[in-house]
Amino acid sequence: MAMSTAAYSTGEIALAPLRQDNIRRVINPSRHSWHQSFLEKIAELTRLQPNWNGYGARAVGFHAGNFAVSMVASACPHYVSEPQVVPGENGDLQVEWHSLEYDIELHVIAPFEVIATRHSGDVCEEVNLSNDFTLVARWLDEMESAIAARVAAA
């Protein structure tokens, strides 16, 4: 008899549910105090209608919004401030952090298709990302450290 990983087996024996009492599905709460506010902004943007800007802009897609939420939850150290999020005219999103020292922008074109940009003075770094946002976490940490140093020096 063949083994099945499905919820039910359709072999020669009558259908019987597989035991699932030891399977756990846990959702971890967000570690950011601003998580709910960010979710509400994303939800608002995904409700935009086509032509929301009067110039033929496409509606922001649910999948891009959902990916942005996951991306930010993954990339942001717990002490990072809430990002700004704005819609793009092609149904995309831009997630942004701005300080005197850095501008960090994550252009979510589609799920797993992100252009990450960091500006610092005259230096501009740009990289295409898909699912590993370790670099963004480092950028955000450096931004927060620069802000803390500036505040301490004042």
PDB file of C-alpha atoms in Angstrom:
ATOM      1  CA  MET A   1       0.000   0.000   0.000  1.00  0.00           C
ATOM      2  CA  ALA A   2       1.348   3.447  -0.939  1.00  0.00           C
ATOM      3  CA  MET A   3       1.970   6.064   1.749  1.00  0.00           C
ATOM      4  CA  SER A   4       0.165   9.375   1.468  1.00  0.00           C
ATOM      5  CA  THR A   5       0.913  12.778   2.949  1.00  0.00           C
ATOM      6  CA  ALA A   6      -2.516  14.070   2.031  1.00  0.00           C
ATOM      7  CA  ALA A   7      -5.188  14.564   4.664  1.00  0.00           C
ATOM      8  CA  TYR A   8      -6.928  11.437   3.373  1.00  0.00           C
ATOM      9  CA  SER A   9      -5.679   8.290   1.684  1.00  0.00           C
ATOM     10  CA  THR A  10      -7.463   6.918  -1.393  1.00  0.00           C
ATOM     11  CA  GLY A  11      -5.737   3.516  -1.484  1.00  0.00           C
ATOM     12  CA  GLU A  12      -7.601   0.213  -1.391  1.00  0.00           C
ATOM     13  CA  ILE A  13      -8.648   0.840   2.203  1.00  0.00           C
ATOM     14  CA  ALA A  14     -11.606   3.091   3.068  1.00  0.00           C
ATOM     15  CA  LEU A  15     -10.857   6.788   3.506  1.00  0.00           C
ATOM     16  CA  ALA A  16      -9.538   7.619   6.960  1.00  0.00           C
ATOM     17  CA  PRO A  17      -8.198  10.936   8.239  1.00  0.00           C
ATOM     18  CA  LEU A  18      -4.488  10.986   9.033  1.00  0.00           C
ATOM     19  CA  ARG A  19      -3.547  11.851  12.600  1.00  0.00           C
ATOM     20  CA  GLN A  20      -2.837  15.563  12.974  1.00  0.00           C
ATOM     21  CA  ASP A  21      -2.806  15.931  16.749  1.00  0.00           C
ATOM     22  CA  ASN A  22       0.942  16.615  16.820  1.00  0.00           C
ATOM     23  CA  ILE A  23       0.946  19.228  14.034  1.00  0.00           C
ATOM     24  CA  ARG A  24       1.220  22.801  15.290  1.00  0.00           C
ATOM     25  CA  ARG A  25       0.533  25.927  13.287  1.00  0.00           C
ATOM     26  CA  VAL A  26       1.746  28.962  15.167  1.00  0.00           C
ATOM     27  CA  ILE A  27       1.564  32.583  14.103  1.00  0.00           C
ATOM     28  CA  ASN A  28       4.008  34.774  15.944  1.00  0.00           C
ATOM     29  CA  PRO A  29       2.790  38.225  16.936  1.00  0.00           C
ATOM     30  CA  SER A  30       4.587  41.125  15.322  1.00  0.00           C
ATOM     31  CA  ARG A  31       7.418  42.585  17.334  1.00  0.00           C
ATOM     32  CA  HIS A  32       6.769  46.097  16.025  1.00  0.00           C
ATOM     33  CA  SER A  33       4.529  48.486  17.942  1.00  0.00           C
ATOM     34  CA  TRP A  34       3.458  50.017  14.629  1.00  0.00           C
ATOM     35  CA  HIS A  35       2.490  46.727  12.926  1.00  0.00           C
ATOM     36  CA  GLN A  36      -1.280  47.374  13.074  1.00  0.00           C
ATOM     37  CA  SER A  37      -0.880  50.883  11.660  1.00  0.00           C
ATOM     38  CA  PHE A  38       1.243  49.522   8.810  1.00  0.00           C
ATOM     39  CA  LEU A  39      -1.338  46.800   8.069  1.00  0.00           C
ATOM     40  CA  GLU A  40      -4.081  49.431   7.906  1.00  0.00           C
ATOM     41  CA  LYS A  41      -2.063  51.519   5.436  1.00  0.00           C
ATOM     42  CA  ILE A  42      -1.468  48.496   3.220  1.00  0.00           C
ATOM     43  CA  ALA A  43      -5.166  47.572   3.399  1.00  0.00           C
ATOM     44  CA  GLU A  44      -6.116  51.130   2.428  1.00  0.00           C
ATOM     45  CA  LEU A  45      -3.751  51.057  -0.554  1.00  0.00           C
ATOM     46  CA  THR A  46      -5.044  47.696  -1.777  1.00  0.00           C
ATOM     47  CA  ARG A  47      -8.555  49.181  -1.827  1.00  0.00           C
ATOM     48  CA  LEU A  48      -7.530  51.855  -4.336  1.00  0.00           C
ATOM     49  CA  GLN A  49      -9.485  51.584  -7.561  1.00  0.00           C
ATOM     50  CA  PRO A  50      -7.917  51.556 -11.026  1.00  0.00           C
ATOM     51  CA  ASN A  51      -7.118  55.106 -12.166  1.00  0.00           C
ATOM     52  CA  TRP A  52      -6.844  56.195  -8.510  1.00  0.00           C
ATOM     53  CA  ASN A  53      -4.482  59.024  -9.512  1.00  0.00           C
ATOM     54  CA  GLY A  54      -6.527  60.250 -12.491  1.00  0.00           C
ATOM     55  CA  TYR A  55      -3.730  59.261 -14.895  1.00  0.00           C
ATOM     56  CA  GLY A  56      -4.555  55.606 -15.506  1.00  0.00           C
ATOM     57  CA  ALA A  57      -2.754  54.067 -12.511  1.00  0.00           C
ATOM     58  CA  ARG A  58      -3.373  50.380 -11.872  1.00  0.00           C
ATOM     59  CA  ALA A  59      -4.854  49.236  -8.577  1.00  0.00           C
ATOM     60  CA  VAL A  60      -2.389  47.972  -5.974  1.00  0.00           C
ATOM     61  CA  GLY A  61      -2.649  44.196  -5.913  1.00  0.00           C
ATOM     62  CA  PHE A  62      -3.394  42.161  -2.810  1.00  0.00           C
ATOM     63  CA  HIS A  63      -0.355  39.945  -3.426  1.00  0.00           C
ATOM     64  CA  ALA A  64       2.031  42.916  -3.570  1.00  0.00           C
ATOM     65  CA  GLY A  65       0.511  44.284  -0.358  1.00  0.00           C
ATOM     66  CA  ASN A  66       0.698  40.943   1.412  1.00  0.00           C
ATOM     67  CA  PHE A  67       4.304  40.483   0.333  1.00  0.00           C
ATOM     68  CA  ALA A  68       5.179  43.994   1.575  1.00  0.00           C
ATOM     69  CA  VAL A  69       3.780  43.135   5.028  1.00  0.00           C
ATOM     70  CA  SER A  70       5.811  39.909   5.183  1.00  0.00           C
ATOM     71  CA  MET A  71       8.925  41.613   3.853  1.00  0.00           C
ATOM     72  CA  VAL A  72       8.777  44.424   6.418  1.00  0.00           C
ATOM     73  CA  ALA A  73       8.080  42.019   9.289  1.00  0.00           C
ATOM     74  CA  SER A  74      11.089  39.964   8.246  1.00  0.00           C
ATOM     75  CA  ALA A  75      13.540  42.758   7.423  1.00  0.00           C
ATOM     76  CA  CYS A  76      12.929  45.219  10.249  1.00  0.00           C
ATOM     77  CA  PRO A  77      14.794  44.938  13.522  1.00  0.00           C
ATOM     78  CA  HIS A  78      12.355  45.467  16.415  1.00  0.00           C
ATOM     79  CA  TYR A  79      13.644  48.997  17.168  1.00  0.00           C
ATOM     80  CA  VAL A  80      13.168  50.438  13.665  1.00  0.00           C
ATOM     81  CA  SER A  81      10.610  53.180  13.152  1.00  0.00           C
ATOM     82  CA  GLU A  82       7.500  52.685  11.044  1.00  0.00           C
ATOM     83  CA  PRO A  83       8.084  53.025   7.314  1.00  0.00           C
ATOM     84  CA  GLN A  84       6.079  55.179   4.967  1.00  0.00           C
ATOM     85  CA  VAL A  85       4.308  53.282   2.215  1.00  0.00           C
ATOM     86  CA  VAL A  86       3.055  54.758  -1.034  1.00  0.00           C
ATOM     87  CA  PRO A  87       1.374  53.260  -4.096  1.00  0.00           C
ATOM     88  CA  GLY A  88       3.002  53.166  -7.492  1.00  0.00           C
ATOM     89  CA  GLU A  89       1.180  53.765 -10.745  1.00  0.00           C
ATOM     90  CA  ASN A  90       1.828  50.195 -11.964  1.00  0.00           C
ATOM     91  CA  GLY A  91       0.061  48.444  -9.077  1.00  0.00           C
ATOM     92  CA  ASP A  92       3.286  48.355  -7.090  1.00  0.00           C
ATOM     93  CA  LEU A  93       4.253  49.711  -3.664  1.00  0.00           C
ATOM     94  CA  GLN A  94       7.176  51.634  -2.262  1.00  0.00           C
ATOM     95  CA  VAL A  95       8.147  51.180   1.392  1.00  0.00           C
ATOM     96  CA  GLU A  96      10.408  53.972   2.669  1.00  0.00           C
ATOM     97  CA  TRP A  97      12.417  55.147   5.654  1.00  0.00           C
ATOM     98  CA  HIS A  98      13.971  58.620   5.670  1.00  0.00           C
ATOM     99  CA  SER A  99      16.413  60.213   8.079  1.00  0.00           C
ATOM    100  CA  LEU A 100      19.030  62.944   7.877  1.00  0.00           C
ATOM    101  CA  GLU A 101      21.650  60.256   7.275  1.00  0.00           C
ATOM    102  CA  TYR A 102      19.905  57.764   4.982  1.00  0.00           C
ATOM    103  CA  ASP A 103      16.996  57.244   2.621  1.00  0.00           C
ATOM    104  CA  ILE A 104      16.033  53.585   2.256  1.00  0.00           C
ATOM    105  CA  GLU A 105      13.418  52.610  -0.323  1.00  0.00           C
ATOM    106  CA  LEU A 106      12.036  49.173  -1.146  1.00  0.00           C
ATOM    107  CA  HIS A 107      10.162  49.149  -4.427  1.00  0.00           C
ATOM    108  CA  VAL A 108       7.847  46.121  -4.348  1.00  0.00           C
ATOM    109  CA  ILE A 109       7.132  45.499  -8.016  1.00  0.00           C
ATOM    110  CA  ALA A 110       5.538  42.113  -7.292  1.00  0.00           C
ATOM    111  CA  PRO A 111       5.995  39.360  -4.736  1.00  0.00           C
ATOM    112  CA  PHE A 112       9.658  38.328  -4.702  1.00  0.00           C
ATOM    113  CA  GLU A 113      10.574  41.201  -7.038  1.00  0.00           C
ATOM    114  CA  VAL A 114      11.976  44.117  -5.042  1.00  0.00           C
ATOM    115  CA  ILE A 115      14.429  46.870  -5.876  1.00  0.00           C
ATOM    116  CA  ALA A 116      16.139  48.063  -2.691  1.00  0.00           C
ATOM    117  CA  THR A 117      17.842  51.461  -2.746  1.00  0.00           C
ATOM    118  CA  ARG A 118      19.836  53.310  -0.097  1.00  0.00           C
ATOM    119  CA  HIS A 119      20.978  56.918  -0.461  1.00  0.00           C
ATOM    120  CA  SER A 120      23.553  58.431   1.872  1.00  0.00           C
ATOM    121  CA  GLY A 121      24.901  61.792   0.813  1.00  0.00           C
ATOM    122  CA  ASP A 122      26.178  61.356  -2.743  1.00  0.00           C
ATOM    123  CA  VAL A 123      26.335  57.556  -2.483  1.00  0.00           C
ATOM    124  CA  CYS A 124      23.518  55.459  -3.931  1.00  0.00           C
ATOM    125  CA  GLU A 125      23.314  51.681  -3.586  1.00  0.00           C
ATOM    126  CA  GLU A 126      20.726  49.675  -5.500  1.00  0.00           C
ATOM    127  CA  VAL A 127      20.154  45.933  -5.463  1.00  0.00           C
ATOM    128  CA  ASN A 128      17.483  43.535  -6.735  1.00  0.00           C
ATOM    129  CA  LEU A 129      16.090  41.294  -4.000  1.00  0.00           C
ATOM    130  CA  SER A 130      13.664  38.405  -3.957  1.00  0.00           C
ATOM    131  CA  ASN A 131      13.401  36.657  -0.604  1.00  0.00           C
ATOM    132  CA  ASP A 132      16.518  37.476   1.438  1.00  0.00           C
ATOM    133  CA  PHE A 133      16.280  40.883   3.099  1.00  0.00           C
ATOM    134  CA  THR A 134      19.349  40.572   5.341  1.00  0.00           C
ATOM    135  CA  LEU A 135      20.953  43.517   3.541  1.00  0.00           C
ATOM    136  CA  VAL A 136      17.901  45.692   4.253  1.00  0.00           C
ATOM    137  CA  ALA A 137      18.013  44.707   7.932  1.00  0.00           C
ATOM    138  CA  ARG A 138      21.675  45.817   8.017  1.00  0.00           C
ATOM    139  CA  TRP A 139      20.829  49.102   6.284  1.00  0.00           C
ATOM    140  CA  LEU A 140      18.033  49.771   8.774  1.00  0.00           C
ATOM    141  CA  ASP A 141      20.318  48.961  11.701  1.00  0.00           C
ATOM    142  CA  GLU A 142      22.964  51.355  10.347  1.00  0.00           C
ATOM    143  CA  MET A 143      20.303  54.056   9.887  1.00  0.00           C
ATOM    144  CA  GLU A 144      19.037  53.667  13.466  1.00  0.00           C
ATOM    145  CA  SER A 145      22.609  53.683  14.801  1.00  0.00           C
ATOM    146  CA  ALA A 146      23.358  56.896  12.908  1.00  0.00           C
ATOM    147  CA  ILE A 147      20.194  58.495  14.293  1.00  0.00           C
ATOM    148  CA  ALA A 148      21.108  57.442  17.846  1.00  0.00           C
ATOM    149  CA  ALA A 149      24.642  58.838  17.455  1.00  0.00           C
ATOM    150  CA  ARG A 150      23.290  62.139  16.152  1.00  0.00           C
ATOM    151  CA  VAL A 151      20.816  62.426  19.028  1.00  0.00           C
ATOM    152  CA  ALA A 152      23.498  61.545  21.602  1.00  0.00           C
ATOM    153  CA  ALA A 153      25.818  64.195  20.188  1.00  0.00           C
ATOM    154  CA  ALA A 154      23.176  66.936  20.352  1.00  0.00           C
TER     155      ALA A 154
END
